[in-house]
Coordinates of C-alpha atoms and ligand atoms in Angstrom, one line a residue:
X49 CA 27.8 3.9 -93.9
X50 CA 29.1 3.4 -97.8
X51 CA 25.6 3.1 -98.7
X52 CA 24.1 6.3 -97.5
X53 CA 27.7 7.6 -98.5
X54 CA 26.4 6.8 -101.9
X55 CA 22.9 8.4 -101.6
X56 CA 24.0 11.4 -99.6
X57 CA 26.6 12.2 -102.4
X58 CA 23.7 13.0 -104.3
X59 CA 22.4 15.3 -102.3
X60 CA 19.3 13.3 -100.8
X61 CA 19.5 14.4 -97.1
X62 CA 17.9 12.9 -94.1
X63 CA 17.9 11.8 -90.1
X64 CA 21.0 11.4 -89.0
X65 CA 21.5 7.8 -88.2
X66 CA 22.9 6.0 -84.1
X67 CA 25.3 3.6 -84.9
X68 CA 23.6 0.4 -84.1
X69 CA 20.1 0.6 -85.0
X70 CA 19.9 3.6 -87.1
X71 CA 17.0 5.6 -86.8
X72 CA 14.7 2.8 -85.2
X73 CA 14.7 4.7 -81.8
X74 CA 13.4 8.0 -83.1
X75 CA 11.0 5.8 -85.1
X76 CA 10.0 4.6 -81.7
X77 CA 10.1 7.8 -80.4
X78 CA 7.9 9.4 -83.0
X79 CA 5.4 7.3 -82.7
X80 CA 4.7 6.5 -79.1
X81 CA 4.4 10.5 -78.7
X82 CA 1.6 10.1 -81.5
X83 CA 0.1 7.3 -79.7
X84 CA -0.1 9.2 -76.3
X85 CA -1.9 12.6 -77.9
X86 CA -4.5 9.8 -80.0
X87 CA -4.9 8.3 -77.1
X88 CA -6.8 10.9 -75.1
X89 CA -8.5 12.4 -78.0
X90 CA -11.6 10.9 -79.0
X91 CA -12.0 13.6 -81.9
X92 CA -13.6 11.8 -84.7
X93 CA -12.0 10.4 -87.9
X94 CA -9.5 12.6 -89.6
X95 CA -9.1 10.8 -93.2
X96 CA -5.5 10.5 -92.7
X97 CA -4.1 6.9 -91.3
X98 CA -0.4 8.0 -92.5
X99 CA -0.1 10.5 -89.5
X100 CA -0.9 8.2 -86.7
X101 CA 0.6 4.8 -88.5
X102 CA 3.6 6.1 -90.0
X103 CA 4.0 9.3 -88.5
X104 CA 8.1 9.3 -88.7
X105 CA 7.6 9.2 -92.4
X106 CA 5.4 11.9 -92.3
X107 CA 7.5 14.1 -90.4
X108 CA 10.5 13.4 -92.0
X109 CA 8.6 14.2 -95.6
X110 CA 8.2 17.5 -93.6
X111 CA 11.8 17.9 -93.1
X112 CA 13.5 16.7 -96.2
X113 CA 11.2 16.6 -99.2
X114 CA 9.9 13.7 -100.8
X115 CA 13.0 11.5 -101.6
X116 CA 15.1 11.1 -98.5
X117 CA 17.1 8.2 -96.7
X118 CA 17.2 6.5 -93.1
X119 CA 18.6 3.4 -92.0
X120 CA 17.0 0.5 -89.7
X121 CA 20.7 -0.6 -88.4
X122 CA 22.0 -3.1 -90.9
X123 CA 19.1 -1.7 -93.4
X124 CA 19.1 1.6 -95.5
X125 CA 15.9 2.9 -96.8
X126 CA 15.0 5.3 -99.7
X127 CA 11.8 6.8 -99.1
X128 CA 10.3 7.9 -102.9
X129 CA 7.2 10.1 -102.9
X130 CA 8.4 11.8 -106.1
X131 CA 5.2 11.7 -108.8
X132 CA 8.0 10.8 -111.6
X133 CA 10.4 8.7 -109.6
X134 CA 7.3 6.9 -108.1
X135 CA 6.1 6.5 -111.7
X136 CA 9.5 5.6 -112.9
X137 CA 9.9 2.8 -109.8
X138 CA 7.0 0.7 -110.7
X139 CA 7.6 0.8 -114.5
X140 CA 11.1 -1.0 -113.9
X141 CA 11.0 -4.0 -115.6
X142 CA 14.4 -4.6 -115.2
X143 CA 15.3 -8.0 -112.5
X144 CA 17.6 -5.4 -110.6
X145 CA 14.5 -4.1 -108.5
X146 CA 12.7 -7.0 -106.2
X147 CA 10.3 -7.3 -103.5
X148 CA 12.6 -6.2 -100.1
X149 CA 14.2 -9.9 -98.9
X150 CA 13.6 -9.3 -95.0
X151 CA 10.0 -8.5 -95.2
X152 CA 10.0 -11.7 -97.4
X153 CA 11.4 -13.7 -94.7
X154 CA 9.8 -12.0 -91.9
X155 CA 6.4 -13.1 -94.1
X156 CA 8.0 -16.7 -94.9
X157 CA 5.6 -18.6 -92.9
X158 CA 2.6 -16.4 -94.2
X159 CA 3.5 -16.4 -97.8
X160 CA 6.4 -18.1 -98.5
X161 CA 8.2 -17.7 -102.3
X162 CA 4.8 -17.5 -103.8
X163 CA 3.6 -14.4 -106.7
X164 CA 3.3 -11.9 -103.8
X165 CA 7.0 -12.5 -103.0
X166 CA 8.8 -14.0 -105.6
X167 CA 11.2 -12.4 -108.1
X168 CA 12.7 -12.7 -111.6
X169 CA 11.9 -16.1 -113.5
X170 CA 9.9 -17.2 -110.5
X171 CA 7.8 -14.9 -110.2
X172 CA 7.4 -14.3 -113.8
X173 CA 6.6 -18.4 -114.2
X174 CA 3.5 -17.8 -110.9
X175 CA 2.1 -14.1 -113.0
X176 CA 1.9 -16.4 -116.1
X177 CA 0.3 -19.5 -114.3
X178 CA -2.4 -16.5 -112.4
X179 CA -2.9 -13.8 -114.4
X180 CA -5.3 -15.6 -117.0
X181 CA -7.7 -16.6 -114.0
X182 CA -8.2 -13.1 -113.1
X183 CA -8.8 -11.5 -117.2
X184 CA -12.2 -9.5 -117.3
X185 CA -13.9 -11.8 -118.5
X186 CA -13.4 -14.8 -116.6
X187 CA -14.0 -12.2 -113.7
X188 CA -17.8 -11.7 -115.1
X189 CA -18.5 -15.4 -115.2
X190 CA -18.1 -15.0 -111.3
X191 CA -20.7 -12.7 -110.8
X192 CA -23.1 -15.4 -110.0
X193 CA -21.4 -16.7 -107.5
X194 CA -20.4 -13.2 -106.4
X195 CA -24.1 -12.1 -106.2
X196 CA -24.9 -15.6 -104.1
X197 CA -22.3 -14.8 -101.2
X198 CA -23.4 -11.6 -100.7
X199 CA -26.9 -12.5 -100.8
X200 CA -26.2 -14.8 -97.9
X201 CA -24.5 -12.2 -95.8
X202 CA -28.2 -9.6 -96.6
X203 CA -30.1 -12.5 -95.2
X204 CA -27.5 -12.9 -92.6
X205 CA -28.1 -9.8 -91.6
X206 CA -32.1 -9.7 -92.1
X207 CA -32.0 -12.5 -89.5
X208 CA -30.3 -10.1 -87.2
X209 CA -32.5 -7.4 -87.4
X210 CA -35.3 -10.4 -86.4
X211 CA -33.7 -11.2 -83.7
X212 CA -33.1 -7.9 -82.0
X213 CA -36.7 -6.7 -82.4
X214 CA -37.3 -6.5 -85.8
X215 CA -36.5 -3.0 -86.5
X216 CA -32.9 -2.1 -85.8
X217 CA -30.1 -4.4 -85.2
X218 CA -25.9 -3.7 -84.0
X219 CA -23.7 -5.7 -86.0
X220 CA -20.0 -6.0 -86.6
X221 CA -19.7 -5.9 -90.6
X222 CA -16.1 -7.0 -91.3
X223 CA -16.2 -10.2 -90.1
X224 CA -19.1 -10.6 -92.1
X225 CA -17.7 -9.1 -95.3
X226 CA -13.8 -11.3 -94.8
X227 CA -16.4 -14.4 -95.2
X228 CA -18.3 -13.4 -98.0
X229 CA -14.8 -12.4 -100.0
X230 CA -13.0 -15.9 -98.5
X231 CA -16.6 -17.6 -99.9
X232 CA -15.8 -15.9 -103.0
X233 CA -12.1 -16.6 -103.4
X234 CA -12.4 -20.3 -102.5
X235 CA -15.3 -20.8 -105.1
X236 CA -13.6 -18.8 -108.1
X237 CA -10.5 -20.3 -107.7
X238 CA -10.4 -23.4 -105.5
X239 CA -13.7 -25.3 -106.4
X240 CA -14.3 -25.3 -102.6
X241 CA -16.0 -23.1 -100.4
X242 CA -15.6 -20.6 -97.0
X243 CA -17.1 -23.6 -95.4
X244 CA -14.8 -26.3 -96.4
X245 CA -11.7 -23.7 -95.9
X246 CA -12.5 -21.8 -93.1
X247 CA -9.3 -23.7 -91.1
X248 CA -7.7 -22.2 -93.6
X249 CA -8.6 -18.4 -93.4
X250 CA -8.5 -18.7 -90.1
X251 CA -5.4 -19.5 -89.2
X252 CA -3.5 -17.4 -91.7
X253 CA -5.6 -14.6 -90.2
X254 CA -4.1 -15.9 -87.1
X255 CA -0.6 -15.9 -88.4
X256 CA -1.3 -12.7 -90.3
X257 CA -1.6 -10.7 -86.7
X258 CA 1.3 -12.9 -85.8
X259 CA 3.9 -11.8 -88.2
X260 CA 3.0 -8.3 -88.6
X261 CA 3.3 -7.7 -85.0
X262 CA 6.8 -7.8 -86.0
X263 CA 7.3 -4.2 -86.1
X264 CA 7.5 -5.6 -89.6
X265 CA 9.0 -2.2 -91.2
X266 CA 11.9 -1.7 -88.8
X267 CA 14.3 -3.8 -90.6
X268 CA 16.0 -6.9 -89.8
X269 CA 18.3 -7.5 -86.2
X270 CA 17.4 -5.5 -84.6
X271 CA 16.4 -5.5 -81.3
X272 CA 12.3 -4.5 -82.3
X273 CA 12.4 -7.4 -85.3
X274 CA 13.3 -10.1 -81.9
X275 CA 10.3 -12.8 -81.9
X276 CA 9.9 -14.4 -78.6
X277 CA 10.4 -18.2 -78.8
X278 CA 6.8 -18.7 -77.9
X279 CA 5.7 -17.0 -80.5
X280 CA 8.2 -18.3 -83.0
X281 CA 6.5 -21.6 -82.2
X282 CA 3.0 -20.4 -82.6
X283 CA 4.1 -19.0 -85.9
X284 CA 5.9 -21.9 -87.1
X285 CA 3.0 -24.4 -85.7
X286 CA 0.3 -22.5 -87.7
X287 CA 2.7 -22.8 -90.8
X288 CA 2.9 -26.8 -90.4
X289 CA -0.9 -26.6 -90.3
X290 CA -1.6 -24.6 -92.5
X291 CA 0.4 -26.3 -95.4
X292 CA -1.0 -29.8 -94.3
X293 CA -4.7 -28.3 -94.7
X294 CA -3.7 -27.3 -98.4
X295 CA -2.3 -30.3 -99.2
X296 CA -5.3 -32.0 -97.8
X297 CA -7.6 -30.0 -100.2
X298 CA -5.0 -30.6 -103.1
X299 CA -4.5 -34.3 -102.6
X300 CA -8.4 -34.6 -103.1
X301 CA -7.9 -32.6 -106.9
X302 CA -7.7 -35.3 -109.6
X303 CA -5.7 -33.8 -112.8
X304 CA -7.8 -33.6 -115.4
X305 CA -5.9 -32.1 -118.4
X306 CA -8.9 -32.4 -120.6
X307 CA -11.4 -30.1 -119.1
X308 CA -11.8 -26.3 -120.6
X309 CA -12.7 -24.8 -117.8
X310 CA -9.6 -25.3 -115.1
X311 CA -9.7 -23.3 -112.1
X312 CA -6.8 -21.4 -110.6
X313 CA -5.7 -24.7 -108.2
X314 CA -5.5 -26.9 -111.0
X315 CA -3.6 -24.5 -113.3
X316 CA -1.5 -24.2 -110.2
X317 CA -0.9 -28.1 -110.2
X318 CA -0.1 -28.1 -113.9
X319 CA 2.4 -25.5 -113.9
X320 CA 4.0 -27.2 -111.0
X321 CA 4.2 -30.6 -112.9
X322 CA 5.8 -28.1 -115.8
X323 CA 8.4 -26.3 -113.8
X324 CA 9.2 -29.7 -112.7
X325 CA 9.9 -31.2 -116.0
X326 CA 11.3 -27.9 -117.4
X327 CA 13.7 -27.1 -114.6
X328 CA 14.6 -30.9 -113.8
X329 CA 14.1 -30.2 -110.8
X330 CA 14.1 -33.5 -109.2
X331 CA 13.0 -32.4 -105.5
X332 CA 9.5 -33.4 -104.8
X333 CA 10.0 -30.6 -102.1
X334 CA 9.9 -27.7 -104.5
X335 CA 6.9 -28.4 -106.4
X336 CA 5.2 -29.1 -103.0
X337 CA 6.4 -25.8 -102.2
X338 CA 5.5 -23.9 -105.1
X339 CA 1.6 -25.4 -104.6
X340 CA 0.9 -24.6 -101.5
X341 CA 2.9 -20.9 -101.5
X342 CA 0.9 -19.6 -104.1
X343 CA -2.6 -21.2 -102.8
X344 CA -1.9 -18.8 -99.6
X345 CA -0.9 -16.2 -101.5
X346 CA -4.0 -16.5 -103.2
X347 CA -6.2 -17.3 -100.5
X348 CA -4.7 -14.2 -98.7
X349 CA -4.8 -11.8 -101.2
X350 CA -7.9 -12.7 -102.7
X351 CA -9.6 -11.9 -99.6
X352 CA -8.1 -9.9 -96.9
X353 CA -7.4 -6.7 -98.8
X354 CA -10.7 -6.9 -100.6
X355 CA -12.7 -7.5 -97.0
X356 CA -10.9 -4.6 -95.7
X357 CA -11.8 -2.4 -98.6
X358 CA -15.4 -3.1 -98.0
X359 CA -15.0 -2.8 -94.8
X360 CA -13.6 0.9 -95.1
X361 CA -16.2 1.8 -97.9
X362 CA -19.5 0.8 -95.6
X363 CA -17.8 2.8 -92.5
X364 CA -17.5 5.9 -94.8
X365 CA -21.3 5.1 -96.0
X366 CA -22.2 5.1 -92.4
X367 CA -20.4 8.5 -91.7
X368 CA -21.9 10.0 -95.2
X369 CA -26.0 8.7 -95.5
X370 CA -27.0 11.0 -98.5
X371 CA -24.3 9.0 -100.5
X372 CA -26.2 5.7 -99.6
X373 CA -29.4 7.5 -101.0
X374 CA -28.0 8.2 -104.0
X375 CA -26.3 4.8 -104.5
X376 CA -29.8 3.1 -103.4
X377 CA -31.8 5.6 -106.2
X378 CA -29.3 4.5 -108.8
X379 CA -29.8 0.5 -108.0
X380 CA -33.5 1.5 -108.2
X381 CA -32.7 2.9 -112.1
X382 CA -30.6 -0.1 -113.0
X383 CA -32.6 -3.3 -111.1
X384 CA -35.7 -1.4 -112.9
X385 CA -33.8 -2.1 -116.5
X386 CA -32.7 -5.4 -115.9
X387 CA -34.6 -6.8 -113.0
X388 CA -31.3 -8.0 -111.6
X389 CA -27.9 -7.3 -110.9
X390 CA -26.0 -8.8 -113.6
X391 CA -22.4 -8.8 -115.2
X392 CA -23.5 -6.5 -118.3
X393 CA -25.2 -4.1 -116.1
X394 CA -23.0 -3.5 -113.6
X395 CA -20.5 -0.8 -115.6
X396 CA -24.3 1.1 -114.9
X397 CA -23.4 1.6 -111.2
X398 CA -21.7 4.9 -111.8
X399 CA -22.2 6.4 -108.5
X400 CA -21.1 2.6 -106.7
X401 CA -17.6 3.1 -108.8
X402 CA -17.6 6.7 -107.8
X403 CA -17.5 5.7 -104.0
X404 CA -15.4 2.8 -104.1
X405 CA -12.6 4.6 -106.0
X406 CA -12.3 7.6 -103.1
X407 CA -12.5 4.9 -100.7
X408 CA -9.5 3.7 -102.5
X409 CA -7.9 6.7 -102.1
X410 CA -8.7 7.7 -98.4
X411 CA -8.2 4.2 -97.1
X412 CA -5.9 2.3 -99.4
X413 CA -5.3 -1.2 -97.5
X414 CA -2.1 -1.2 -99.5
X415 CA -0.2 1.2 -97.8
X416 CA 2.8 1.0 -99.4
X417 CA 5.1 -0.4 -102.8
X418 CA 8.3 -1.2 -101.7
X419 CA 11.2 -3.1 -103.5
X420 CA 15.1 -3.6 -103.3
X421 CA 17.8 -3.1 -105.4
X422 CA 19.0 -6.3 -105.9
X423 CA 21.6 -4.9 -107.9
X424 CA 23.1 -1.2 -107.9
X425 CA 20.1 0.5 -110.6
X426 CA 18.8 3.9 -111.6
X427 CA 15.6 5.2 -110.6
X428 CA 15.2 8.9 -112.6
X429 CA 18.1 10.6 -111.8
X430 CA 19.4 8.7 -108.7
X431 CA 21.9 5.6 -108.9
X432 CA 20.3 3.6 -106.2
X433 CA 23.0 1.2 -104.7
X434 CA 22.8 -2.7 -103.9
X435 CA 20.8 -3.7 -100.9
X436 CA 18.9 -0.4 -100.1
X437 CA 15.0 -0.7 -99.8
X438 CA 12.5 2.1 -101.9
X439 CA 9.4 2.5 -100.0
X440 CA 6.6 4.4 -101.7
X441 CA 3.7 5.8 -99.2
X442 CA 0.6 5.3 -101.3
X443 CA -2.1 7.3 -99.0
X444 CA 0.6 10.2 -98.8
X445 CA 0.1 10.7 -102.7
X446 CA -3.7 9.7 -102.3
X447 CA -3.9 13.0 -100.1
X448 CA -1.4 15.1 -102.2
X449 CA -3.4 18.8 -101.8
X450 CA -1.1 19.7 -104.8
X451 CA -2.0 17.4 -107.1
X452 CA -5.9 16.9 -105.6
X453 CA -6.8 20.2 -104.2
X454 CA -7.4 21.7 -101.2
X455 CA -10.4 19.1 -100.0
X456 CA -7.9 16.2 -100.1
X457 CA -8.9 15.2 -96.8
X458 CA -12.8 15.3 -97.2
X459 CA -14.9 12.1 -98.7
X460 CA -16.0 13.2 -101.8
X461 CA -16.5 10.8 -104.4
X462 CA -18.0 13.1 -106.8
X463 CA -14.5 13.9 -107.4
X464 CA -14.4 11.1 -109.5
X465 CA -17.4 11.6 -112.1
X466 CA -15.5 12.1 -114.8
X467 CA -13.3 9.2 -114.1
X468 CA -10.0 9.0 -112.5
X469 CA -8.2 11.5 -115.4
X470 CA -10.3 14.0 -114.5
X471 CA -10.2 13.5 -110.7
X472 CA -6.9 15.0 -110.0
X473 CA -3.5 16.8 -111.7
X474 CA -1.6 13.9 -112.1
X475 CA -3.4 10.0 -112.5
X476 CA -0.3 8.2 -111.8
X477 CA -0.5 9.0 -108.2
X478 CA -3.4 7.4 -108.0
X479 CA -2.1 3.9 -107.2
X480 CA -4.5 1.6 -104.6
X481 CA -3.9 -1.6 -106.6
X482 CA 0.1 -0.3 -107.9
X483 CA 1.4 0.3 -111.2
X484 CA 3.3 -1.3 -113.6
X485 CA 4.7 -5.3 -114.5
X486 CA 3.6 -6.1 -110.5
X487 CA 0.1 -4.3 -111.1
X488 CA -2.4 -6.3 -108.6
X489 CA -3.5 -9.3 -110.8
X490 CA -6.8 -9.4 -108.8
X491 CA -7.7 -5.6 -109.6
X492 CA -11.0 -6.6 -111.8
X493 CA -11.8 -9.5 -109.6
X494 CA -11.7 -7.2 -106.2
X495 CA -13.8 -4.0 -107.9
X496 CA -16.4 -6.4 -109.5
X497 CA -17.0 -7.7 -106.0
X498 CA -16.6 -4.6 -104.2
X499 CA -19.4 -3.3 -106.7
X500 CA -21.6 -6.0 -105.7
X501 CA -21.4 -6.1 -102.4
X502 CA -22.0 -2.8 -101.7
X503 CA -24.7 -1.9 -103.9
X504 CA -26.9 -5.2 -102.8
X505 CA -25.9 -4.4 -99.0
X506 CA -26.8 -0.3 -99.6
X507 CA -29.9 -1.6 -101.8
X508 CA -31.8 -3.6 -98.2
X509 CA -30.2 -1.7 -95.5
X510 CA -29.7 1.6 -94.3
X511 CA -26.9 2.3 -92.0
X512 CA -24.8 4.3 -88.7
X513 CA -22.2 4.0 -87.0
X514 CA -22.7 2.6 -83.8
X515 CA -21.6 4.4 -80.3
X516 CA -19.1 0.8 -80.2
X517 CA -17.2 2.3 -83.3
X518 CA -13.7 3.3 -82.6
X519 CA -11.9 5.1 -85.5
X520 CA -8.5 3.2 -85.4
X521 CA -7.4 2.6 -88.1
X522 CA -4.4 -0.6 -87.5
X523 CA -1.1 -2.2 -89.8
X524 CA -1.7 -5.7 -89.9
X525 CA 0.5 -6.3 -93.5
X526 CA -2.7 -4.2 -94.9
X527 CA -4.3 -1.0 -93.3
X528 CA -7.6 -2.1 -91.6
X529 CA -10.2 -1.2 -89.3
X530 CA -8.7 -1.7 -85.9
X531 CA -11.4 -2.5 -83.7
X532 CA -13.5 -3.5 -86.6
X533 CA -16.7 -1.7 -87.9
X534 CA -19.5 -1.5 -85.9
X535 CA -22.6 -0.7 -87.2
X536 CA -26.7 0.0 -86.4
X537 CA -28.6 -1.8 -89.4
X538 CA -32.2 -1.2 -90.7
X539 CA -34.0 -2.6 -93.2
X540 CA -34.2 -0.1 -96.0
X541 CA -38.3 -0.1 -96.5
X542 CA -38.2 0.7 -93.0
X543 CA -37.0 4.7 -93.3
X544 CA -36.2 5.0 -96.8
Ligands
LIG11 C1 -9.3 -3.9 -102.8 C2 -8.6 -5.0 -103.0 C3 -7.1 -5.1 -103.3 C4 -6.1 -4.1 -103.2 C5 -6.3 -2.7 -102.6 C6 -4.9 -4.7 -103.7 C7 -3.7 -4.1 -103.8 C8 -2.6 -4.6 -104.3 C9 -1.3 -3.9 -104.5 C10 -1.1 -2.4 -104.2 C11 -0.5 -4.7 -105.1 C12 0.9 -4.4 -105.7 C13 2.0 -4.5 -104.7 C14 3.3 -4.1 -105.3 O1 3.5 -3.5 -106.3 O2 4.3 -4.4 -104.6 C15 -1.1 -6.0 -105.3 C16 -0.6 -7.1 -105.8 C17 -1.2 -8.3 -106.0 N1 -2.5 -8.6 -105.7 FE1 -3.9 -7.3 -105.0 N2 -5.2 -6.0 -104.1 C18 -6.5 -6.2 -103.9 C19 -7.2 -7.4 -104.2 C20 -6.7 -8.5 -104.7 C21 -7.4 -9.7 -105.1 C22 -8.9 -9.9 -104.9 C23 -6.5 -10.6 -105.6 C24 -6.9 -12.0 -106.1 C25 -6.2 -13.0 -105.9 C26 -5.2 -10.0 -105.6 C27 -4.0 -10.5 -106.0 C28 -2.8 -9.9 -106.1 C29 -1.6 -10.5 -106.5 C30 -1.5 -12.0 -107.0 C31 -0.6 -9.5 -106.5 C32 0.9 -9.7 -106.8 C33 1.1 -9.3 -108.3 C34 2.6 -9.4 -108.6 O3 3.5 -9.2 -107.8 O4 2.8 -9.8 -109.8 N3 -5.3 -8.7 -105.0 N4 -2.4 -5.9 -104.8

C-alpha cells in the first residue's frame, strides 16, 4: 500500500487494487471474457496478439494512459509505454534497475543465474565472456554452416513433397525451422550438433511449456503462481537432467588455451576457471553453476526466439504470396551475381530485410522488457520506489498508429525501404531485440539466419496456409504460434 502510495502521489492512476491479490482477479476476469468471444470466432488473423494475450494491459492503457500502476498481491507493477520513459528505462546503466527476481525464480530451473537473468557484476562478467562470439564478423564466418542447416531442412522438405505425390505436400514448418536454428546454435557455439543435443532442446522445450504455464506474469503467492507438486517434480526432474546432459557434453571439452579460434563453450569454461581464481571462490558448486546456466541460456535463446521468428515470417509469407514473388525475383538478381548465397552478398537481400523487420514488428516473440528497481531510482520524471516491477509492452509500441500511421495493423514491409528511420515517427519504439546495455547479444546472429533461411526456403518453394492453420498466437516465455504453422508446399518450378 506504501508503494503505490508512492506512485499514486505522483499522479500515475490506475485499477484499484482487492486486498489480497491485487488486481490478479480482474486480470483473470479480463481475459477469460476475451477467451470466450475468440473462441467462437473463427475470423482470421488480426495482427494484434496484445488484445487476446494481454488484454488487461490493453484495456487498462485505454483507461489510464501509458504509465499506470497495478499490483499482483505482494507485487506492484509500473506499466511504461511512454516513447521517452521507455527510451529512458533501457538506457539505465545504473545497478539500481535489474531483471524482475520472481520471474527469475519462477524461470530458475529453465535458466538459472545465467546472462538472460543475471544482474550487476554477474551479469556484466557473462555479457563480457558472450558478447565477442556474437560480433559481426564472427557472425559471417557462420554463414556456411548457416546455409548447410537450411539446406537440409529444403531437402527435407523436397522429400515431402515426393512422398505425398510429388506435387504438393502439408507440412508443419516450425518444428522444422526450431531444428534448423538448434543445428545452428549447437554448431556456432558448442562444436556439437542438433543431433548430438537434441536431449537437450528437447527437454528445455519441455520445461519451457512447464514453467510458463505458471501464469508466469501474475506475480509471486498468489494463489494463480501455485505449482502442483507433480509438476514441481516434473520441473525439477527435467532440471537434474538437463544439467547432467551439459555436463556430459562439457566433461568431453578438453581446454585448450592455445587455440585462436575458441567457441562460445570453451570461453564459457575459461571464464569460469577466472571467476574462480578472481573471486576465490572456493566452491566447485559455483563454477559448475555458472557453466551450465549460461550453456541453457544460450542454447535457449539462440534458438527458440529465432525459430519462432521464422516461424511468424513464413506464416505471413503464406497469408501475402506477391511478397514471396518479389523476395524469389530478388534471389534471382543476387544468386545471378554471385552464383551463391554468401556472407558479402547477403546485405543485397533488401526486400528479405524488408520483411523480416515488419515481421519483427507485428509478431515480436519478445513481448515485453521488464526490470525491477532494486533500489528506489528515477525513470524521467518518476521516482520509482524499491521492489516495484516496469513492464514495457513491445508489440503495443510496434502498433502505435501515432507514431506508424494509420495502416499499423496491416503487413506491409515496404514500410521499411528506406530503413527503420524512415519507417515510422519515432525509431526508438521500434524495439524487437531491446535497447540499451541489455541489447540482445544475438541480434546479428538471429537476422543473418533469419535472412538465410527464408530467402533459400522462399527461393524452392512456394507456399499457403493450410485449412489445419489456426491463428493463435500463444505466451510460452516468448510469443509463438500456438498450434504451430501449417502449411501446403510446392516446389517453386512447379507454378512460378
Ligand atoms: C529473432 C530472434 C531474437 C529476438 C526477437 C530476441 C529478442 C531479445 C530481447 C528483446 C532481448 C532483451 C531483453 C531485455 O532487455 O530484457 C534479448 C536479450 C538477449 N538475447 Fe535475444 N533475441 C533473439 C535471438 C537471439 C539469439 C539468436 C541469441 C544468441 C544466443 C540471443 C541471445 C540473447 C542474450 C544472451 C540476451 C541477454 C542480453 C543481456 O541481458 O545482456 N538472442 N533478446
Amino acid at each position: 500500500w506504501q508503494i503505490r502510495r508512492k506512485l499514486q502521489v505522483q499522479g500515475i492512476k490506475g485499477p484499484k487494487p482487492s486486498l489480497l491479490y491485487g488486481n490478479v482477479w480482474e486480470m483473470q476476469k479480463i481475459q477469460a471474457s476475451v477467451m470466450e468471444k475468440t473462441a467462437n470466432n473463427e475470423e482470421f488473423v488480426a495482427h494484434d496478439y496484445t488484445s487476446t494475450l494481454f488484454p488487461y494491459f490493453e484495456q487498462w492503457r485505454k483507461e489510464y494512459g501509458s504509465v499506470y500502476t497495478y499490483s499482483t498481491g505482494k507485487k506492484q507493477h509500473l506499466y511504461i509505454n511512454h516513447p521517452e520513459l521507455v527510451k529512458e528505462m533501457n538506457h539505465c546503466i545504473s545497478s539500481d534497475l535489474g531483471k524482475p527476481s520472481y520471474i527469475t525464480r519462477r524461470l530458475a530451473p529453465m535458466l538459472g543465474n545465467g546472462i538472460l537473468r543475471s544482474n550487476g557484476h554477474i551479469w556484466a562478467q557473462q555479457r563480457k565472456i558472450v558478447a565477442p562470439q556474437f560480433f559481426m564478423d564472427k557472425v559471417k564466418g557462420m554463414v556456411g554452416l548457416m546455409m548447410e542447416s537450411a539446406e537440409s531442412l529444403t531437402r527435407k522438405w523436397e522429400r515431402c513433397i515426393e512422398s505425398q505425390g510429388g506435387k504438393i505436400a502439408e507440412i508443419r514448418a516450425e518444428e522444422d525451422l526450431r531444428s534448423v536454428s538448434a543445428d545452428v546454435i549447437s554448431k556456432a557455439c558448442f562444436g556439437s550438433s542438433y543431433f548430438k543435443g537434441k536431449a537437450i532442446f528437447s527437454k528445455l522445450r519441455t520445461l519451457q511449456k512447464l514453467v510458463s504455464n505458471q501464469t508466469l506474469l501474475f506475480g509471486s503467492y498468489n494463489a494463480f503462481g501455485l505449482v502442483s507438486s507433480g509438476q514441481q517434480k516434473k520441473i525439477d526432474d527435467l532440471e537434474k537432467e538437463i544439467e547432467s546432459l551439459i555436463w556430459k557434453a562439457v566433461d568431453k571439452r578438453k581446454i585448450d588455451s592455445d587455440d585462436e579460434n575458441k567457441d562460445l563453450l570453451q570461453q564459457i569454461l575459461e571464464g569460469a576457471i577466472d571467476i574462480h581464481d578472481h573471486d576465490r571462490v572456493d566452491d566447485k558448486d559455483s563454477s559448475k553453476r555458472f557453466i551450465v546456466d549460461n550453456c541453457k541460456n544460450i542454447y535457449f535463446a539462440g534458438h527458440e526466439s529465432t525459430a519462432v521468428a521464422a516461424s511468424w515470417c513464413l506464416m505471413l509469407l503464406a497469408l501475402h504470396p506477391q511478397w514471396q514473388a518479389r523476395i524469389r525475383a530478388e534471389m534471382g538478381r543476387v544468386c545471378e551475381e554471385t552464383g551463391r548465397l554468401d556472407s558479402d552478398c547477403l546485405h543485397k537481400l533488401k526486400t528479405v530485410t524488408m520483411v523480416i523487420q515488419e515481421v519483427l514488428r507485428l509478431y515480436p516473440p519478445a513481448a515485453f522488457v521488464s526490470r525491477e528497481a532494486l533500489q528506489e531510482t528515477k525513470i524521467g520524471h518518476i521516482t520509482v520506489p524499491k521492489g516495484v516491477c516496469l513492464w514495457t509492452l513491445i508489440p503495443t509500441l510496434h502498433r502505435d498508429p501515432h507514431i506508424w500511421g494509420s495502416d499499423v495493423n496491416e503487413f506491409k514491409p515496404e514500410r521499411f525501404a528506406d530503413g527503420i528511420f524512415n519507417a515510422c515517427k519515432l525509431p526508438q519504439v521500434y524495439i524487437p531485440f531491446g535497447l540499451g546495455p541489455r541489447l540482445c547479444l544475438g541480434r546479428n546472429f538471429a537476422l543473418v539466419q533469419l535472412k538465410i533461411v527464408i530467402a533459400l526456403i522462399v527461393s524452392k518453394f512456394t507456399f499457403s496456409l493450410s485449412p489445419k492453420y489456426r491463428h493463435c498466437p500463444a505466451y510460452r516465455m516468448i510469443v509463438e504460434p500456438g498450434e504451430g504453422v501449417h502449411l501446403l508446399i510446392r516446389r517453386c518450378g512447379e507454378n512460378c
